[in-house]
Amino acid sequence: MIEVEVDLGDRSYPVLVGAGVRHELPALLPDDVRRVAVITQEGIGVDVDPGVAFEVFTLPDGEAAKNLGTIESLCSSLAVSGFTRRDLIVGVGGGVVTDIAGFCAAVYHRGIRFMTVPTTLLGQIDAAIGGKTGVNLPEGKNLVGAFWQPSAVFCDTATLESLPPREFQSGMGELAKYNFLGGAAPGEPPLDELPLDERVAASVRIKADVVASDEREGGRRAILNYGHTLGHALETSGSYDIRHGEGVAIGLAYAAEVAFELGRIDADRVAEHYRVLGAYDLEAALPANANPAELIDLFSRDKKALDGVTFVLDGPDGVETVVGIDRSVLEAAMERMERMAKS
Ligand code: GLY
């Protein structure tokens, strides 16, 4: 078992990583917790015993559950069952569940404690760490939410064994991202050569460090969106059969090409992006039916676009946010990607 701390002063919390760590939950439950509300989804099938009285609230499967109606009905169910601020919520599932459970914890009785057992690779290395909680509106994803930190996170890697192969592989896109956000500690092998548990722990450590330095995304935290600008556009355009992590992987290759066009990185560093994506068995090319002009149009609608087209890009000082990128640069980078795919 590996333990990583998210250092937020008196709101610091541990993230445990390893096979079977969800069984450590009773040991980390605060002594004064009377009862636990376990929030999960139908298809998750991961048992959690908090070691005190608990009630399970099961949401329907899928992203469609992530809305304000679900929050209202969950809060009503908690009220009917008599849960109070002395109790605690545990979210068991992927990012959809941990986002809903965390937001429910943030608003029920003006905020109660919560812990998460993320059961997907994406959840373990991203969604469940860092206190971003919330739900979608018909107008867009994650438009209503709160920063609400958990008291502990249990990244039980045994739960990954039952993931559908494509879901697991999609998580690899997010995992590959961390190779460029600090990667392995000096003297250690690159992240892509570590066993999965250690890779998850190393990614959690990088995310914990970024969150500790910028909890509310005033600046540095935005680097966690490396690869996400094109990734989101591919996901939201509706024209492609693409999962989040698959989009991030293609977005990492594209971000490297944009950085190259701007003279921020050299050809070797671009090649390193393609090497890492290959090591994770990730597709680095645009979908065959991609429409680059439509994708570039979508960038300007990305919620992180602060001033013209904004990208998180690699460069001499590492990965950082770059604003005001010309359309001609974005088009040239698309052409480079298309040439690369043909070569
Ligand atoms: N998923 C990006 C963040 O947590 O800030």
Coordinates of C-alpha atoms and ligand atoms in Angstrom, one line a residue:
M1 CA 0.0 0.0 0.0
I2 CA 1.3 3.5 -0.9
E3 CA 0.1 6.6 0.9
V4 CA 0.1 10.0 -0.6
E5 CA -0.9 13.2 1.2
V6 CA -2.9 16.0 -0.3
D7 CA -1.4 18.9 1.7
L8 CA -4.1 21.5 2.4
G9 CA -3.2 22.5 5.9
D10 CA -5.9 21.5 8.4
R11 CA -7.9 20.0 5.4
S12 CA -5.1 17.7 4.4
Y13 CA -6.1 14.1 3.6
P14 CA -4.5 10.8 2.7
V15 CA -4.9 9.0 -0.6
L16 CA -4.2 5.2 -0.2
V17 CA -3.2 3.3 -3.4
G18 CA -3.0 -0.4 -3.8
A19 CA -4.9 -3.7 -4.2
G20 CA -7.5 -4.0 -1.4
V21 CA -7.1 -0.5 0.2
R22 CA -10.8 0.0 0.4
H23 CA -10.8 -2.3 3.4
E24 CA -8.8 0.4 5.3
L25 CA -11.8 2.7 5.3
P26 CA -13.0 1.7 8.8
A27 CA -9.5 2.6 10.1
L28 CA -9.7 6.1 8.7
L29 CA -13.3 6.8 9.6
P30 CA -13.4 9.7 12.1
D31 CA -14.3 8.4 15.6
D32 CA -17.4 10.6 15.9
V33 CA -19.1 9.3 12.6
R34 CA -22.3 7.6 13.6
R35 CA -23.5 6.5 10.2
V36 CA -22.3 6.3 6.6
A37 CA -24.3 6.9 3.4
V38 CA -22.7 4.9 0.6
I39 CA -23.5 6.4 -2.8
T40 CA -22.8 4.2 -5.8
Q41 CA -24.2 3.2 -9.3
E42 CA -26.0 0.0 -10.3
G43 CA -23.2 -1.4 -12.5
I44 CA -20.3 -0.7 -10.1
G45 CA -20.6 -3.8 -7.9
V46 CA -17.8 -2.9 -5.5
D47 CA -18.6 -3.7 -1.9
V48 CA -17.5 -1.3 0.9
D49 CA -18.0 -1.9 4.6
P50 CA -17.3 1.3 6.6
G51 CA -17.4 -0.6 9.9
V52 CA -20.4 1.4 11.3
A53 CA -24.1 1.4 10.4
F54 CA -24.5 2.3 6.7
E55 CA -27.2 2.7 4.0
V56 CA -26.5 2.3 0.3
F57 CA -28.0 4.8 -2.2
T58 CA -27.8 3.4 -5.8
L59 CA -27.9 5.8 -8.7
P60 CA -28.8 4.7 -12.3
D61 CA -25.8 4.0 -14.5
G62 CA -24.2 6.5 -16.8
E63 CA -23.4 10.2 -17.1
A64 CA -27.1 11.0 -17.4
A65 CA -27.4 10.7 -13.6
K66 CA -25.1 13.6 -13.1
N67 CA -27.7 16.4 -12.8
L68 CA -29.4 18.6 -10.2
G69 CA -32.4 16.3 -10.1
T70 CA -30.2 13.5 -8.7
I71 CA -28.8 15.8 -6.1
E72 CA -32.3 16.8 -5.0
S73 CA -33.5 13.3 -4.7
L74 CA -30.3 12.1 -3.0
C75 CA -30.6 14.9 -0.4
S76 CA -34.2 14.1 0.1
S77 CA -33.3 10.4 0.7
L78 CA -30.6 11.4 3.2
A79 CA -33.1 13.6 5.0
V80 CA -35.7 10.9 5.1
S81 CA -33.1 8.5 6.6
G82 CA -32.2 11.1 9.2
F83 CA -28.5 11.7 8.1
T84 CA -27.0 14.7 9.8
R85 CA -23.8 16.7 9.7
R86 CA -22.2 14.2 12.1
D87 CA -22.5 11.5 9.4
L88 CA -20.3 10.8 6.4
I89 CA -20.8 10.1 2.7
V90 CA -18.7 7.6 0.8
G91 CA -18.8 7.7 -3.0
V92 CA -18.0 4.4 -4.6
G93 CA -17.6 4.4 -8.4
G94 CA -16.1 6.3 -11.4
G95 CA -15.9 10.1 -11.8
V96 CA -19.7 10.4 -12.2
V97 CA -20.3 8.9 -8.8
T98 CA -17.5 10.7 -7.0
D99 CA -18.5 14.1 -8.5
I100 CA -22.1 13.5 -7.5
A101 CA -21.3 12.2 -4.0
G102 CA -18.9 15.0 -3.4
F103 CA -21.4 17.7 -4.5
C104 CA -24.1 16.1 -2.4
A105 CA -21.7 16.2 0.6
A106 CA -20.8 19.9 -0.1
V107 CA -24.5 21.0 0.0
Y108 CA -26.3 18.6 2.3
H109 CA -26.8 20.3 5.7
R110 CA -24.4 23.0 4.3
G111 CA -21.6 20.5 4.1
I112 CA -20.9 17.1 5.6
R113 CA -17.7 14.9 5.4
F114 CA -17.1 12.5 2.6
M115 CA -14.6 9.9 1.4
T116 CA -14.3 8.2 -2.0
V117 CA -13.5 4.8 -3.4
P118 CA -12.8 5.6 -7.1
T119 CA -13.2 2.4 -9.1
T120 CA -11.9 3.5 -12.5
L121 CA -8.4 4.4 -13.6
L122 CA -9.7 7.9 -14.6
G123 CA -11.3 8.4 -11.2
Q124 CA -8.2 7.2 -9.3
I125 CA -5.7 9.5 -11.0
D126 CA -7.9 12.5 -11.6
A127 CA -11.6 13.0 -10.7
A128 CA -11.5 11.7 -7.1
I129 CA -8.4 13.8 -6.1
G130 CA -8.6 17.5 -5.5
G131 CA -12.1 18.3 -4.4
K132 CA -13.7 19.3 -7.6
T133 CA -17.4 18.2 -7.3
G134 CA -20.4 19.0 -9.3
V135 CA -23.1 18.1 -11.9
N136 CA -23.9 18.9 -15.5
L137 CA -26.6 21.3 -16.8
P138 CA -28.3 20.8 -20.2
E139 CA -26.1 23.8 -21.2
G140 CA -22.8 22.1 -20.4
K141 CA -20.7 19.7 -18.3
N142 CA -19.8 20.5 -14.7
L143 CA -21.4 23.9 -14.8
V144 CA -22.7 23.6 -11.2
G145 CA -20.5 22.5 -8.4
A146 CA -18.2 23.2 -5.5
F147 CA -14.7 22.7 -4.3
W148 CA -15.2 20.3 -1.4
Q149 CA -12.3 18.2 -0.2
P150 CA -12.8 14.6 0.9
S151 CA -11.4 13.3 4.2
A152 CA -9.7 10.3 2.5
V153 CA -9.5 8.6 -0.9
F154 CA -9.0 4.9 -1.4
C155 CA -7.6 4.0 -4.9
D156 CA -8.1 0.3 -4.7
T157 CA -6.4 -1.0 -7.8
A158 CA -8.1 -4.4 -7.4
T159 CA -11.3 -2.7 -8.6
L160 CA -9.6 -1.9 -11.9
E161 CA -9.4 -5.6 -12.8
S162 CA -13.1 -5.8 -13.7
L163 CA -13.2 -2.7 -15.8
P164 CA -14.2 -3.1 -19.5
P165 CA -11.0 -3.1 -21.5
R166 CA -11.9 0.1 -23.4
E167 CA -12.7 2.0 -20.1
F168 CA -9.3 0.9 -18.7
Q169 CA -7.5 1.9 -21.8
S170 CA -9.2 5.3 -21.8
G171 CA -7.7 5.9 -18.3
M172 CA -4.3 5.3 -19.9
G173 CA -4.7 8.6 -21.8
E174 CA -5.0 10.5 -18.5
L175 CA -2.1 8.4 -17.0
A176 CA 0.1 9.3 -20.0
K177 CA -0.5 13.0 -19.3
Y178 CA 1.4 12.7 -16.0
N179 CA 4.6 11.7 -17.9
F180 CA 4.7 15.4 -19.0
L181 CA 3.7 17.0 -15.7
G182 CA 6.7 16.1 -13.6
G183 CA 6.9 12.4 -14.5
A184 CA 9.0 10.1 -12.3
A185 CA 11.2 11.4 -9.4
P186 CA 14.8 12.0 -10.4
G187 CA 16.8 8.8 -10.7
E188 CA 13.6 6.7 -11.1
P189 CA 12.5 5.0 -14.3
P190 CA 10.0 6.9 -16.5
L191 CA 6.4 6.5 -15.4
D192 CA 5.5 4.3 -18.3
E193 CA 8.0 1.7 -17.1
L194 CA 6.6 1.5 -13.5
P195 CA 4.1 -1.2 -12.3
L196 CA 0.5 0.0 -12.4
D197 CA 0.2 0.6 -8.6
E198 CA 3.3 2.8 -8.6
R199 CA 2.2 4.6 -11.8
V200 CA -1.2 5.4 -10.2
A201 CA 0.6 6.5 -7.0
A202 CA 3.1 8.7 -8.9
S203 CA 0.2 10.3 -10.8
V204 CA -1.7 10.9 -7.6
R205 CA 1.4 12.5 -6.1
I206 CA 1.8 14.9 -9.0
K207 CA -1.9 15.8 -8.9
A208 CA -1.7 16.2 -5.1
D209 CA 1.2 18.6 -5.4
V210 CA -0.6 20.7 -8.1
V211 CA -3.8 20.8 -6.0
A212 CA -1.9 21.7 -2.9
S213 CA -0.3 24.7 -4.7
D214 CA -3.6 25.9 -6.3
E215 CA -6.7 24.4 -4.8
R216 CA -9.2 26.6 -6.6
E217 CA -7.6 26.7 -10.0
G218 CA -6.4 30.2 -9.9
G219 CA -3.4 29.4 -12.0
R220 CA -1.1 26.3 -11.9
R221 CA -3.9 23.8 -11.5
A222 CA -4.9 24.4 -15.1
I223 CA -1.8 22.4 -16.2
L224 CA -3.9 19.3 -15.2
N225 CA -5.9 20.1 -18.4
Y226 CA -2.8 19.3 -20.5
G227 CA -4.1 17.5 -23.7
H228 CA -7.7 18.4 -22.8
T229 CA -8.5 21.2 -25.2
L230 CA -8.6 19.1 -28.3
G231 CA -9.7 16.1 -26.2
H232 CA -12.8 18.0 -25.1
A233 CA -13.5 19.2 -28.6
L234 CA -13.4 15.6 -29.9
E235 CA -15.7 14.5 -27.1
T236 CA -18.2 17.4 -27.3
S237 CA -18.5 17.6 -31.1
G238 CA -20.7 14.5 -31.1
S239 CA -19.2 13.4 -34.4
Y240 CA -16.7 10.9 -33.0
D241 CA -16.9 7.7 -31.0
I242 CA -14.4 8.7 -28.5
R243 CA -13.8 8.3 -24.7
H244 CA -12.4 11.0 -22.5
G245 CA -8.9 9.5 -22.1
E246 CA -8.8 8.6 -25.8
G247 CA -9.4 12.3 -26.6
V248 CA -6.8 13.4 -24.1
A249 CA -4.2 11.1 -25.7
I250 CA -4.8 12.6 -29.2
G251 CA -4.9 16.0 -27.5
L252 CA -1.4 15.4 -26.0
A253 CA 0.0 14.8 -29.4
Y254 CA -1.8 17.9 -30.8
A255 CA -0.5 20.1 -27.9
A256 CA 3.0 18.9 -28.7
E257 CA 2.5 20.0 -32.3
V258 CA 1.1 23.4 -31.3
A259 CA 4.1 23.9 -28.9
F260 CA 6.5 23.0 -31.7
E261 CA 4.8 25.4 -34.1
L262 CA 5.3 28.2 -31.5
G263 CA 9.0 27.2 -31.1
R264 CA 8.4 26.2 -27.4
I265 CA 9.7 22.6 -27.8
D266 CA 12.0 20.9 -30.4
A267 CA 11.3 17.9 -32.6
D268 CA 12.8 15.4 -30.1
R269 CA 10.3 16.6 -27.4
V270 CA 7.5 16.1 -29.9
A271 CA 8.8 12.6 -30.6
E272 CA 8.8 11.9 -26.9
H273 CA 5.1 12.6 -26.8
Y274 CA 4.5 10.1 -29.6
R275 CA 6.8 7.6 -27.9
V276 CA 4.9 7.8 -24.6
L277 CA 1.5 7.5 -26.3
G278 CA 2.9 4.4 -28.1
A279 CA 4.2 2.9 -24.8
Y280 CA 0.6 3.2 -23.4
D281 CA -0.8 1.7 -26.6
L282 CA -2.8 4.9 -27.3
E283 CA -3.9 6.3 -30.6
A284 CA -2.2 9.6 -31.4
A285 CA -3.9 10.4 -34.7
L286 CA -7.2 12.3 -35.3
P287 CA -10.2 10.1 -36.1
A288 CA -10.3 9.3 -39.9
N289 CA -13.5 11.5 -40.3
A290 CA -12.1 14.4 -38.3
N291 CA -13.0 17.9 -39.4
P292 CA -10.0 20.1 -38.2
A293 CA -11.8 23.4 -38.9
E294 CA -14.8 22.4 -36.9
L295 CA -12.5 21.2 -34.0
I296 CA -10.6 24.5 -34.0
D297 CA -14.0 26.4 -33.9
L298 CA -14.9 24.3 -30.8
F299 CA -11.7 25.4 -29.0
S300 CA -12.9 28.9 -28.6
R301 CA -16.0 27.6 -26.7
D302 CA -13.9 25.6 -24.3
K303 CA -14.6 26.9 -20.7
K304 CA -10.9 27.4 -20.1
A305 CA -10.6 29.9 -23.0
L306 CA -9.7 33.1 -21.1
D307 CA -8.5 35.4 -23.9
G308 CA -8.8 34.1 -27.5
V309 CA -7.6 30.5 -27.9
T310 CA -5.9 29.2 -24.8
F311 CA -3.9 26.1 -24.6
V312 CA -1.9 24.3 -21.9
L313 CA 1.5 23.7 -23.6
D314 CA 4.8 22.2 -22.9
G315 CA 7.8 24.5 -23.1
P316 CA 11.3 25.4 -21.7
D317 CA 9.8 26.0 -18.2
G318 CA 7.5 22.9 -18.3
V319 CA 3.8 22.7 -19.0
E320 CA 1.9 26.0 -18.6
T321 CA -1.1 28.0 -19.8
V322 CA -0.5 30.0 -23.0
V323 CA -3.2 32.5 -24.2
G324 CA -4.0 34.2 -27.5
I325 CA -2.8 31.5 -29.9
D326 CA -3.4 32.4 -33.6
R327 CA -5.7 30.2 -35.7
S328 CA -2.8 29.8 -38.3
V329 CA -0.7 28.1 -35.6
L330 CA -3.6 25.8 -34.7
E331 CA -4.2 24.9 -38.4
A332 CA -0.5 24.2 -39.0
A333 CA -0.4 21.9 -36.0
M334 CA -3.4 20.0 -37.4
E335 CA -1.7 19.6 -40.7
R336 CA 1.5 18.3 -38.9
M337 CA -0.7 15.7 -37.1
E338 CA -2.3 14.6 -40.3
R339 CA 1.1 14.3 -42.0
M340 CA 2.4 12.3 -39.0
A341 CA -0.6 9.9 -39.2
K342 CA 0.1 9.3 -42.9
S343 CA 3.9 8.7 -42.5
Ligands
GLY1 N1 -9.4 17.5 -13.6 C1 -8.6 18.7 -13.4 C2 -8.6 19.1 -12.0 O1 -8.9 18.4 -11.1 O2 -8.2 20.3 -11.8

